[in-house]
């Protein structure tokens, strides 16, 4: 579900997450491995303050493995614990539990030294819409828990879900907003399907995606669309793909909307291979 975020919504979503923080020991921040920083909330550090945090790069099955490793080193260099997972297939679940245990170890050891048996670690999952929060909760819970809508302001009774003996998970995740103001971030979010196709112009998003692929994944692009060479002019690239895939209008003209839909659908489904659309270096320049 796509939501429009207004300042009022953002403040409310933030308040809701902060209220839940009081109940928990560890925040799991879910991001998209294809666009790790663009899929994170720009105010997350402020929102979760000093709570122990684990970043999970989800949908790692769709991301470029080399780039994912680069991102994991980047977070490590910043002193943030991060893991790559595939929530849909349930890959990386054990490592999540272990990482949460490491994050609370000092506190738990203190309790133990005072003779107190530590309770299960209480965890909250936060992230922007479509990043895989419900999928992850269901995988960890090993059952199907109904999805509660991405509308900011929806409140339901809180329940704890047991994950083995070690963890307890709040059943409703914290929903955060991405960084809308930055055009590049918007294009990356639209490319991966994190924001729906009626928010940004479909052809603009495809132009961005095709340019990125031309620069970073030319072989994948050539192979998928049987191209000998990649034309320099973007309109010619559209024409080639449209022609080869039969995205035509009356009179044999290329249908650019249809071509855009096809390219984005295939890219998001992983048909062009495992792709990552931003690198730590893109952010180091901004920082
Ligand atoms: P949310 O609660 O954060 O909003 O996200 P949700 O779990 O609903 O997941 C959004 C989409 O992402 C779902 O696709 C889900 O299957 C997919 N997804 C989640 N984790 C992974 C992963 O690790 N790998 C891959 N490849 N996909 C993942 P969907 O049901 O098809 O929804 P949609 O495409 O109709 O939005």
Coordinates of C-alpha atoms and ligand atoms in Angstrom, one line a residue:
X1 CA 0.0 0.0 0.0
X2 CA 1.3 3.5 -0.8
X3 CA 0.9 6.2 1.6
X4 CA 1.4 9.9 1.3
X5 CA 3.5 11.3 4.1
X6 CA 2.7 14.7 5.4
X7 CA 4.5 16.4 8.3
X8 CA 1.6 15.5 10.6
X9 CA 1.9 11.8 9.6
X10 CA 5.6 11.8 10.1
X11 CA 5.3 13.3 13.6
X12 CA 2.7 10.7 14.5
X13 CA 4.6 7.8 13.1
X14 CA 7.7 9.0 14.9
X15 CA 5.8 9.3 18.2
X16 CA 4.4 5.8 17.8
X17 CA 7.8 4.3 17.2
X18 CA 9.2 6.3 20.2
X19 CA 6.5 5.0 22.5
X20 CA 7.3 1.4 21.5
X21 CA 11.0 2.0 22.1
X22 CA 10.3 2.2 25.9
X23 CA 9.3 -1.5 25.8
X24 CA 12.2 -2.9 23.9
X25 CA 15.9 -3.8 24.1
X26 CA 16.9 -3.8 20.5
X27 CA 15.7 -2.0 17.3
X28 CA 16.0 -4.0 14.1
X29 CA 16.1 -1.5 11.2
X30 CA 15.1 -3.1 8.0
X31 CA 16.6 -1.7 4.7
X32 CA 16.6 -2.8 1.1
X33 CA 20.0 -4.4 0.2
X34 CA 19.6 -2.9 -3.4
X35 CA 19.5 0.7 -2.0
X36 CA 20.6 0.4 1.6
X37 CA 20.8 4.1 2.6
X38 CA 18.0 5.4 0.4
X39 CA 15.6 2.9 1.9
X40 CA 16.4 4.1 5.4
X41 CA 14.7 6.9 7.3
X42 CA 16.8 10.1 7.3
X43 CA 16.0 10.8 11.0
X44 CA 16.5 7.3 12.3
X45 CA 19.4 8.0 14.5
X46 CA 17.5 10.8 16.2
X47 CA 14.3 8.6 16.5
X48 CA 15.9 5.6 18.1
X49 CA 18.5 7.6 20.0
X50 CA 20.8 5.3 22.0
X51 CA 18.9 2.0 21.7
X52 CA 21.0 -0.9 20.5
X53 CA 20.4 -1.3 16.8
X54 CA 20.8 -4.0 14.1
X55 CA 20.6 -3.0 10.4
X56 CA 19.3 -5.8 8.2
X57 CA 19.8 -5.5 4.5
X58 CA 16.8 -7.4 3.3
X59 CA 16.1 -8.8 -0.2
X60 CA 19.8 -9.7 -0.5
X61 CA 18.6 -12.3 -3.0
X62 CA 18.0 -9.4 -5.5
X63 CA 21.1 -7.4 -4.7
X64 CA 24.7 -7.5 -6.1
X65 CA 26.6 -9.7 -3.6
X66 CA 29.9 -7.8 -4.0
X67 CA 28.1 -4.5 -3.3
X68 CA 26.3 -6.0 -0.3
X69 CA 29.6 -6.9 1.2
X70 CA 30.8 -3.3 0.6
X71 CA 27.8 -2.0 2.4
X72 CA 28.3 -4.4 5.3
X73 CA 31.9 -3.1 5.7
X74 CA 30.7 0.5 5.5
X75 CA 28.2 0.0 8.4
X76 CA 30.9 -1.9 10.3
X77 CA 33.3 1.0 9.9
X78 CA 30.6 3.3 11.4
X79 CA 30.3 1.0 14.4
X80 CA 26.8 -0.3 13.4
X81 CA 26.1 -4.0 13.4
X82 CA 24.6 -5.1 10.0
X83 CA 23.6 -8.3 8.3
X84 CA 22.4 -9.3 4.9
X85 CA 19.2 -11.4 4.8
X86 CA 16.5 -12.8 2.5
X87 CA 13.4 -12.7 4.6
X88 CA 11.3 -14.3 1.9
X89 CA 13.4 -17.4 1.9
X90 CA 14.2 -17.2 5.6
X91 CA 17.9 -16.9 5.1
X92 CA 19.9 -15.2 7.9
X93 CA 17.3 -15.8 10.6
X94 CA 19.7 -17.5 13.0
X95 CA 22.3 -14.7 12.7
X96 CA 19.6 -12.2 13.6
X97 CA 19.1 -13.9 17.0
X98 CA 22.8 -14.1 17.6
X99 CA 23.4 -10.5 16.8
X100 CA 20.6 -9.4 19.1
X101 CA 22.2 -11.5 21.9
X102 CA 25.6 -9.7 21.2
X103 CA 23.9 -6.3 21.3
X104 CA 22.5 -6.8 24.8
X105 CA 25.4 -8.9 26.2
X106 CA 26.9 -6.3 28.4
X107 CA 23.5 -5.5 30.1
X108 CA 22.6 -9.1 30.4
X109 CA 25.9 -10.0 31.9
X110 CA 25.4 -7.3 34.5
X111 CA 22.1 -8.8 35.4
X112 CA 23.5 -12.3 35.6
X113 CA 26.3 -11.1 37.9
X114 CA 23.6 -9.8 40.3
X115 CA 21.9 -13.2 40.2
X116 CA 19.1 -12.2 37.9
X117 CA 18.1 -14.6 35.1
X118 CA 17.7 -12.4 32.0
X119 CA 14.4 -12.5 30.2
X120 CA 14.0 -12.8 26.4
X121 CA 15.3 -9.9 24.4
X122 CA 12.5 -7.6 23.3
X123 CA 12.8 -6.4 19.8
X124 CA 11.0 -3.9 17.5
X125 CA 11.3 -4.0 13.7
X126 CA 11.2 -0.7 12.0
X127 CA 11.4 0.3 8.3
X128 CA 9.8 2.1 5.4
X129 CA 6.8 0.5 3.6
X130 CA 7.5 -2.5 1.4
X131 CA 10.9 -3.2 2.8
X132 CA 9.8 -6.6 4.1
X133 CA 8.8 -6.0 7.7
X134 CA 5.7 -8.3 7.7
X135 CA 7.6 -11.0 5.8
X136 CA 10.4 -10.9 8.3
X137 CA 8.0 -11.0 11.3
X138 CA 6.2 -14.0 9.8
X139 CA 9.5 -15.8 9.1
X140 CA 10.8 -15.2 12.6
X141 CA 7.4 -16.2 14.1
X142 CA 7.2 -19.2 11.8
X143 CA 3.5 -18.5 11.2
X144 CA 1.3 -16.1 9.2
X145 CA 0.4 -13.0 11.1
X146 CA -2.0 -10.7 9.3
X147 CA -0.6 -7.5 7.9
X148 CA -1.8 -4.4 9.6
X149 CA -1.9 -1.7 6.8
X150 CA 0.8 0.9 6.2
X151 CA -1.3 3.8 7.2
X152 CA 0.3 6.0 9.7
X153 CA -1.9 6.3 12.7
X154 CA -3.3 2.8 12.6
X155 CA -3.1 1.5 16.1
X156 CA -3.8 -2.1 17.2
X157 CA -3.3 -3.9 20.5
X158 CA 0.4 -4.8 21.0
X159 CA 1.3 -8.4 21.2
X160 CA 4.6 -10.1 21.7
X161 CA 5.6 -12.9 19.4
X162 CA 8.1 -15.5 20.8
X163 CA 11.1 -16.3 18.6
X164 CA 12.6 -19.4 20.2
X165 CA 13.5 -18.8 23.9
X166 CA 15.8 -15.9 23.1
X167 CA 13.6 -13.2 21.5
X168 CA 10.3 -11.5 21.8
X169 CA 9.1 -9.5 18.9
X170 CA 6.5 -6.7 18.9
X171 CA 3.9 -8.0 16.4
X172 CA 3.3 -4.5 14.8
X173 CA 6.4 -3.0 13.2
X174 CA 7.3 0.6 13.3
X175 CA 6.6 2.2 10.0
X176 CA 8.9 5.0 8.9
X177 CA 9.1 7.3 5.9
X178 CA 11.9 7.5 3.4
X179 CA 13.7 10.7 2.4
X180 CA 11.4 12.2 -0.3
X181 CA 13.2 15.5 -0.8
X182 CA 16.3 14.1 -2.5
X183 CA 15.6 13.4 -6.2
X184 CA 18.2 10.6 -6.5
X185 CA 16.7 8.9 -3.5
X186 CA 13.3 9.1 -5.0
X187 CA 14.4 7.6 -8.2
X188 CA 16.2 4.7 -6.5
X189 CA 13.1 4.0 -4.3
X190 CA 10.9 4.1 -7.5
X191 CA 13.3 1.8 -9.4
X192 CA 13.2 -0.9 -6.8
X193 CA 9.4 -0.5 -6.4
X194 CA 9.6 0.8 -2.8
X195 CA 7.3 3.7 -3.9
X196 CA 4.5 3.0 -6.3
X197 CA 4.5 3.9 -9.9
X198 CA 2.1 6.7 -9.8
X199 CA 4.3 8.9 -7.6
X200 CA 7.1 9.6 -10.0
X201 CA 6.9 9.7 -13.8
X202 CA 7.4 6.2 -15.0
X203 CA 9.5 7.1 -18.0
X204 CA 11.8 9.3 -15.8
X205 CA 12.3 6.4 -13.5
X206 CA 13.1 4.1 -16.4
X207 CA 15.6 6.6 -17.9
X208 CA 17.3 6.7 -14.6
X209 CA 17.4 2.9 -14.3
X210 CA 18.6 2.3 -17.8
X211 CA 21.4 4.9 -17.4
X212 CA 22.5 3.3 -14.2
X213 CA 22.4 -0.2 -15.8
X214 CA 24.4 1.1 -18.8
X215 CA 27.1 2.4 -16.5
X216 CA 27.2 -0.3 -13.9
X217 CA 25.6 -3.5 -15.4
X218 CA 26.1 -3.2 -19.2
X219 CA 26.5 -7.0 -19.6
X220 CA 23.3 -7.8 -17.8
X221 CA 21.4 -5.2 -19.9
X222 CA 22.8 -6.5 -23.2
X223 CA 22.1 -10.1 -22.3
X224 CA 18.5 -9.5 -21.2
X225 CA 17.5 -7.5 -24.2
X226 CA 19.8 -9.2 -26.8
X227 CA 21.7 -6.0 -27.6
X228 CA 25.0 -6.1 -29.5
X229 CA 25.9 -2.7 -28.1
X230 CA 24.2 -0.3 -25.9
X231 CA 23.2 2.9 -27.8
X232 CA 24.5 6.1 -26.3
X233 CA 21.2 8.0 -26.8
X234 CA 18.7 6.8 -24.2
X235 CA 15.8 7.2 -26.6
X236 CA 17.6 4.7 -28.9
X237 CA 18.0 2.3 -26.1
X238 CA 14.3 2.5 -25.3
X239 CA 13.6 1.9 -29.0
X240 CA 15.8 -1.1 -29.2
X241 CA 14.2 -2.7 -26.1
X242 CA 10.7 -1.7 -27.2
X243 CA 11.2 -3.2 -30.6
X244 CA 12.7 -6.4 -29.4
X245 CA 9.9 -6.9 -26.8
X246 CA 7.0 -5.8 -29.0
X247 CA 6.1 -2.8 -26.9
X248 CA 4.5 -1.0 -29.9
X249 CA 1.6 1.4 -30.5
X250 CA -0.4 1.7 -33.7
X251 CA 1.8 2.4 -36.8
X252 CA 4.7 0.5 -35.3
X253 CA 5.7 3.4 -33.0
X254 CA 7.4 2.4 -29.8
X255 CA 5.2 2.6 -26.7
X256 CA 7.5 4.1 -24.1
X257 CA 5.1 3.6 -21.2
X258 CA 4.8 -0.1 -22.0
X259 CA 8.5 -0.4 -22.5
X260 CA 9.1 1.4 -19.1
X261 CA 6.6 -1.0 -17.3
X262 CA 8.4 -4.0 -18.9
X263 CA 11.9 -2.9 -17.9
X264 CA 10.9 -2.0 -14.3
X265 CA 8.9 -5.2 -13.9
X266 CA 11.7 -7.4 -15.0
X267 CA 14.4 -5.5 -13.1
X268 CA 12.4 -5.7 -9.8
X269 CA 11.8 -9.4 -10.3
X270 CA 15.5 -10.0 -10.6
X271 CA 15.3 -11.0 -14.3
X272 CA 18.3 -8.8 -15.2
X273 CA 20.4 -10.4 -12.4
X274 CA 21.3 -9.3 -8.9
X275 CA 21.6 -5.5 -8.9
X276 CA 22.5 -2.8 -6.5
X277 CA 21.6 0.9 -7.2
X278 CA 23.8 2.8 -4.8
X279 CA 27.2 2.4 -3.2
X280 CA 28.7 3.7 0.0
X281 CA 30.8 6.1 -2.0
X282 CA 27.6 7.8 -3.2
X283 CA 26.9 8.7 0.4
X284 CA 30.4 9.4 1.6
X285 CA 30.4 12.3 -0.8
X286 CA 27.1 13.6 0.7
X287 CA 28.2 13.0 4.3
Ligands
LIG1 P1 6.3 -4.4 4.6 O1 5.7 -5.2 5.7 O2 7.6 -3.8 5.1 O3 5.5 -3.3 4.0 O4 6.8 -5.4 3.4 P2 6.2 -6.8 3.1 O5 6.7 -7.8 4.1 O6 4.8 -6.7 2.8 O7 7.1 -7.1 1.8 C1 6.9 -6.3 0.6 C2 7.2 -7.2 -0.6 O8 8.6 -7.6 -0.6 C3 6.4 -8.5 -0.7 O9 6.2 -8.8 -2.1 C4 7.4 -9.5 -0.1 O10 7.2 -10.8 -0.6 C5 8.7 -9.0 -0.7 N1 9.9 -9.4 0.1 C6 10.1 -9.3 1.4 N2 11.3 -9.8 1.8 C7 11.9 -10.2 0.6 C8 13.2 -10.8 0.3 O11 14.0 -11.1 1.2 N3 13.4 -11.0 -1.0 C9 12.5 -10.8 -2.0 N4 12.9 -11.0 -3.2 N5 11.3 -10.2 -1.7 C10 11.0 -10.0 -0.5 P3 4.8 -9.1 -2.6 O12 4.0 -9.9 -1.7 O13 5.0 -9.6 -4.0 O14 4.2 -7.7 -2.6 P4 4.0 -6.6 -3.7 O15 5.1 -6.9 -4.7 O16 2.7 -6.9 -4.1 O17 4.3 -5.4 -2.9

